[in-house]
Amino acid sequence: MEIITLESQAFQSLMDRLNRIEQYIQRTSLLLQDIDDELEMSTKDLIDTLLISASTLYRWRKKNLVRFRYTESGDVRYYFKSILIAAKTNRLRVPNMRNEELIGRLNRFKDDIILNTCSIPRL
């Protein structure tokens, strides 16, 4: 077994870098969790993302498979996290689509929202 020795200044520098990386990962994890908790999908978002019909969404609502809310204008908003959890627990079925693809489509939707929201316009 080899023993690796570091000068105390080099060791401290390495520990500082590791602490900054750890803090970054924690902040990023919390941010992504907040996004999952707050993100909502419209009926059109779900129809376009999962290639399903409005009737399928109605059935999911009627069976309480996903959480949703009505807006002041009467539109329906679906909680992303609820849909993702229902997909991961196999409560949602989409014809001719494997569960992994369903989850992948939902994650790509979220990624697109994040990228479009965070992108800096070119001048």
PDB file of C-alpha atoms in Angstrom:
ATOM      1  CA  MET A   1       0.000   0.000   0.000  1.00  0.00           C
ATOM      2  CA  GLU A   2       1.303   3.432  -0.941  1.00  0.00           C
ATOM      3  CA  ILE A   3       0.943   6.399   1.337  1.00  0.00           C
ATOM      4  CA  ILE A   4       0.168   9.674  -0.358  1.00  0.00           C
ATOM      5  CA  THR A   5       1.310  12.776   1.439  1.00  0.00           C
ATOM      6  CA  LEU A   6       0.259  16.339   0.747  1.00  0.00           C
ATOM      7  CA  GLU A   7       1.500  19.590   2.112  1.00  0.00           C
ATOM      8  CA  SER A   8      -1.042  21.144   4.439  1.00  0.00           C
ATOM      9  CA  GLN A   9      -1.576  24.079   2.049  1.00  0.00           C
ATOM     10  CA  ALA A  10      -2.176  21.721  -0.907  1.00  0.00           C
ATOM     11  CA  PHE A  11      -4.495  19.601   1.241  1.00  0.00           C
ATOM     12  CA  GLN A  12      -6.467  22.649   2.358  1.00  0.00           C
ATOM     13  CA  SER A  13      -6.765  23.848  -1.242  1.00  0.00           C
ATOM     14  CA  LEU A  14      -8.058  20.428  -2.297  1.00  0.00           C
ATOM     15  CA  MET A  15     -10.579  20.377   0.574  1.00  0.00           C
ATOM     16  CA  ASP A  16     -11.812  23.872  -0.349  1.00  0.00           C
ATOM     17  CA  ARG A  17     -12.384  22.773  -3.932  1.00  0.00           C
ATOM     18  CA  LEU A  18     -14.237  19.649  -2.803  1.00  0.00           C
ATOM     19  CA  ASN A  19     -16.428  21.731  -0.473  1.00  0.00           C
ATOM     20  CA  ARG A  20     -17.311  24.126  -3.306  1.00  0.00           C
ATOM     21  CA  ILE A  21     -18.226  21.181  -5.549  1.00  0.00           C
ATOM     22  CA  GLU A  22     -20.387  19.700  -2.788  1.00  0.00           C
ATOM     23  CA  GLN A  23     -22.182  23.029  -2.245  1.00  0.00           C
ATOM     24  CA  TYR A  24     -22.805  23.368  -5.981  1.00  0.00           C
ATOM     25  CA  ILE A  25     -24.314  19.880  -6.140  1.00  0.00           C
ATOM     26  CA  GLN A  26     -26.551  20.607  -3.149  1.00  0.00           C
ATOM     27  CA  ARG A  27     -27.786  23.903  -4.656  1.00  0.00           C
ATOM     28  CA  THR A  28     -28.421  22.247  -8.014  1.00  0.00           C
ATOM     29  CA  SER A  29     -30.322  19.367  -6.393  1.00  0.00           C
ATOM     30  CA  LEU A  30     -32.518  21.775  -4.449  1.00  0.00           C
ATOM     31  CA  LEU A  31     -33.167  23.843  -7.568  1.00  0.00           C
ATOM     32  CA  LEU A  32     -34.194  20.775  -9.573  1.00  0.00           C
ATOM     33  CA  GLN A  33     -36.436  19.618  -6.734  1.00  0.00           C
ATOM     34  CA  ASP A  34     -38.079  23.056  -6.646  1.00  0.00           C
ATOM     35  CA  ILE A  35     -38.628  22.893 -10.399  1.00  0.00           C
ATOM     36  CA  ASP A  36     -40.291  19.477 -10.103  1.00  0.00           C
ATOM     37  CA  ASP A  37     -42.522  20.782  -7.298  1.00  0.00           C
ATOM     38  CA  GLU A  38     -43.575  23.960  -9.142  1.00  0.00           C
ATOM     39  CA  LEU A  39     -43.693  22.889 -12.786  1.00  0.00           C
ATOM     40  CA  GLU A  40     -47.130  22.509 -14.328  1.00  0.00           C
ATOM     41  CA  MET A  41     -48.174  21.215 -17.709  1.00  0.00           C
ATOM     42  CA  SER A  42     -51.129  22.370 -19.758  1.00  0.00           C
ATOM     43  CA  THR A  43     -53.444  20.000 -21.583  1.00  0.00           C
ATOM     44  CA  LYS A  44     -51.671  20.904 -24.831  1.00  0.00           C
ATOM     45  CA  ASP A  45     -48.254  20.241 -23.243  1.00  0.00           C
ATOM     46  CA  LEU A  46     -49.325  16.748 -22.221  1.00  0.00           C
ATOM     47  CA  ILE A  47     -51.015  15.960 -25.524  1.00  0.00           C
ATOM     48  CA  ASP A  48     -47.923  17.065 -27.466  1.00  0.00           C
ATOM     49  CA  THR A  49     -45.398  15.462 -25.094  1.00  0.00           C
ATOM     50  CA  LEU A  50     -47.060  12.094 -24.545  1.00  0.00           C
ATOM     51  CA  LEU A  51     -49.001  11.850 -27.824  1.00  0.00           C
ATOM     52  CA  ILE A  52     -52.278  11.221 -26.025  1.00  0.00           C
ATOM     53  CA  SER A  53     -55.805  12.532 -26.448  1.00  0.00           C
ATOM     54  CA  ALA A  54     -57.784  14.976 -24.342  1.00  0.00           C
ATOM     55  CA  SER A  55     -60.091  12.036 -23.521  1.00  0.00           C
ATOM     56  CA  THR A  56     -57.176  10.157 -21.974  1.00  0.00           C
ATOM     57  CA  LEU A  57     -56.390  13.161 -19.774  1.00  0.00           C
ATOM     58  CA  TYR A  58     -60.020  13.367 -18.761  1.00  0.00           C
ATOM     59  CA  ARG A  59     -59.984   9.683 -17.752  1.00  0.00           C
ATOM     60  CA  TRP A  60     -56.765  10.209 -15.754  1.00  0.00           C
ATOM     61  CA  ARG A  61     -58.408  13.116 -13.907  1.00  0.00           C
ATOM     62  CA  LYS A  62     -61.629  11.194 -13.306  1.00  0.00           C
ATOM     63  CA  LYS A  63     -59.690   8.223 -11.861  1.00  0.00           C
ATOM     64  CA  ASN A  64     -57.524  10.570  -9.741  1.00  0.00           C
ATOM     65  CA  LEU A  65     -54.351   9.195 -11.303  1.00  0.00           C
ATOM     66  CA  VAL A  66     -52.723  12.643 -11.498  1.00  0.00           C
ATOM     67  CA  ARG A  67     -53.014  15.882  -9.546  1.00  0.00           C
ATOM     68  CA  PHE A  68     -54.409  18.861 -11.390  1.00  0.00           C
ATOM     69  CA  ARG A  69     -56.016  22.215 -10.843  1.00  0.00           C
ATOM     70  CA  TYR A  70     -58.310  24.532 -12.748  1.00  0.00           C
ATOM     71  CA  THR A  71     -57.093  28.028 -13.587  1.00  0.00           C
ATOM     72  CA  GLU A  72     -59.297  31.096 -13.252  1.00  0.00           C
ATOM     73  CA  SER A  73     -60.053  30.872 -16.976  1.00  0.00           C
ATOM     74  CA  GLY A  74     -61.155  27.232 -16.620  1.00  0.00           C
ATOM     75  CA  ASP A  75     -58.067  25.648 -18.164  1.00  0.00           C
ATOM     76  CA  VAL A  76     -56.588  22.563 -16.547  1.00  0.00           C
ATOM     77  CA  ARG A  77     -53.013  22.509 -15.276  1.00  0.00           C
ATOM     78  CA  TYR A  78     -51.340  19.222 -14.345  1.00  0.00           C
ATOM     79  CA  TYR A  79     -48.622  19.016 -11.727  1.00  0.00           C
ATOM     80  CA  PHE A  80     -45.473  17.680 -13.406  1.00  0.00           C
ATOM     81  CA  LYS A  81     -44.277  15.854 -10.300  1.00  0.00           C
ATOM     82  CA  SER A  82     -47.604  14.039  -9.990  1.00  0.00           C
ATOM     83  CA  ILE A  83     -47.454  12.871 -13.592  1.00  0.00           C
ATOM     84  CA  LEU A  84     -43.834  11.760 -13.229  1.00  0.00           C
ATOM     85  CA  ILE A  85     -44.573   9.799 -10.057  1.00  0.00           C
ATOM     86  CA  ALA A  86     -47.634   8.176 -11.648  1.00  0.00           C
ATOM     87  CA  ALA A  87     -45.499   7.194 -14.638  1.00  0.00           C
ATOM     88  CA  LYS A  88     -42.709   5.805 -12.448  1.00  0.00           C
ATOM     89  CA  THR A  89     -45.191   3.748 -10.423  1.00  0.00           C
ATOM     90  CA  ASN A  90     -46.845   2.375 -13.589  1.00  0.00           C
ATOM     91  CA  ARG A  91     -50.232   3.985 -12.854  1.00  0.00           C
ATOM     92  CA  LEU A  92     -50.290   5.721 -16.244  1.00  0.00           C
ATOM     93  CA  ARG A  93     -50.591   3.733 -19.423  1.00  0.00           C
ATOM     94  CA  VAL A  94     -50.045   5.182 -22.872  1.00  0.00           C
ATOM     95  CA  PRO A  95     -50.845   2.830 -25.762  1.00  0.00           C
ATOM     96  CA  ASN A  96     -47.801   1.678 -27.753  1.00  0.00           C
ATOM     97  CA  MET A  97     -45.374   3.414 -25.395  1.00  0.00           C
ATOM     98  CA  ARG A  98     -43.061   1.731 -22.916  1.00  0.00           C
ATOM     99  CA  ASN A  99     -42.903   3.215 -19.458  1.00  0.00           C
ATOM    100  CA  GLU A 100     -39.239   4.204 -19.920  1.00  0.00           C
ATOM    101  CA  GLU A 101     -40.166   6.215 -23.015  1.00  0.00           C
ATOM    102  CA  LEU A 102     -43.016   7.910 -21.144  1.00  0.00           C
ATOM    103  CA  ILE A 103     -40.649   8.969 -18.355  1.00  0.00           C
ATOM    104  CA  GLY A 104     -38.034  10.035 -20.899  1.00  0.00           C
ATOM    105  CA  ARG A 105     -40.547  12.260 -22.699  1.00  0.00           C
ATOM    106  CA  LEU A 106     -41.531  13.916 -19.425  1.00  0.00           C
ATOM    107  CA  ASN A 107     -37.892  14.530 -18.499  1.00  0.00           C
ATOM    108  CA  ARG A 108     -37.158  15.996 -21.951  1.00  0.00           C
ATOM    109  CA  PHE A 109     -40.130  18.347 -21.506  1.00  0.00           C
ATOM    110  CA  LYS A 110     -38.682  19.539 -18.193  1.00  0.00           C
ATOM    111  CA  ASP A 111     -35.182  19.877 -19.683  1.00  0.00           C
ATOM    112  CA  ASP A 112     -36.542  21.941 -22.570  1.00  0.00           C
ATOM    113  CA  ILE A 113     -38.345  24.246 -20.139  1.00  0.00           C
ATOM    114  CA  ILE A 114     -35.155  24.726 -18.122  1.00  0.00           C
ATOM    115  CA  LEU A 115     -33.003  25.334 -21.202  1.00  0.00           C
ATOM    116  CA  ASN A 116     -35.483  27.772 -22.755  1.00  0.00           C
ATOM    117  CA  THR A 117     -35.925  29.645 -19.488  1.00  0.00           C
ATOM    118  CA  CYS A 118     -32.215  29.913 -18.724  1.00  0.00           C
ATOM    119  CA  SER A 119     -30.904  30.638 -22.196  1.00  0.00           C
ATOM    120  CA  ILE A 120     -29.434  34.067 -22.762  1.00  0.00           C
ATOM    121  CA  PRO A 121     -30.678  35.825 -25.894  1.00  0.00           C
ATOM    122  CA  ARG A 122     -28.024  36.562 -28.461  1.00  0.00           C
ATOM    123  CA  LEU A 123     -27.454  40.186 -29.330  1.00  0.00           C
TER     124      LEU A 123
END
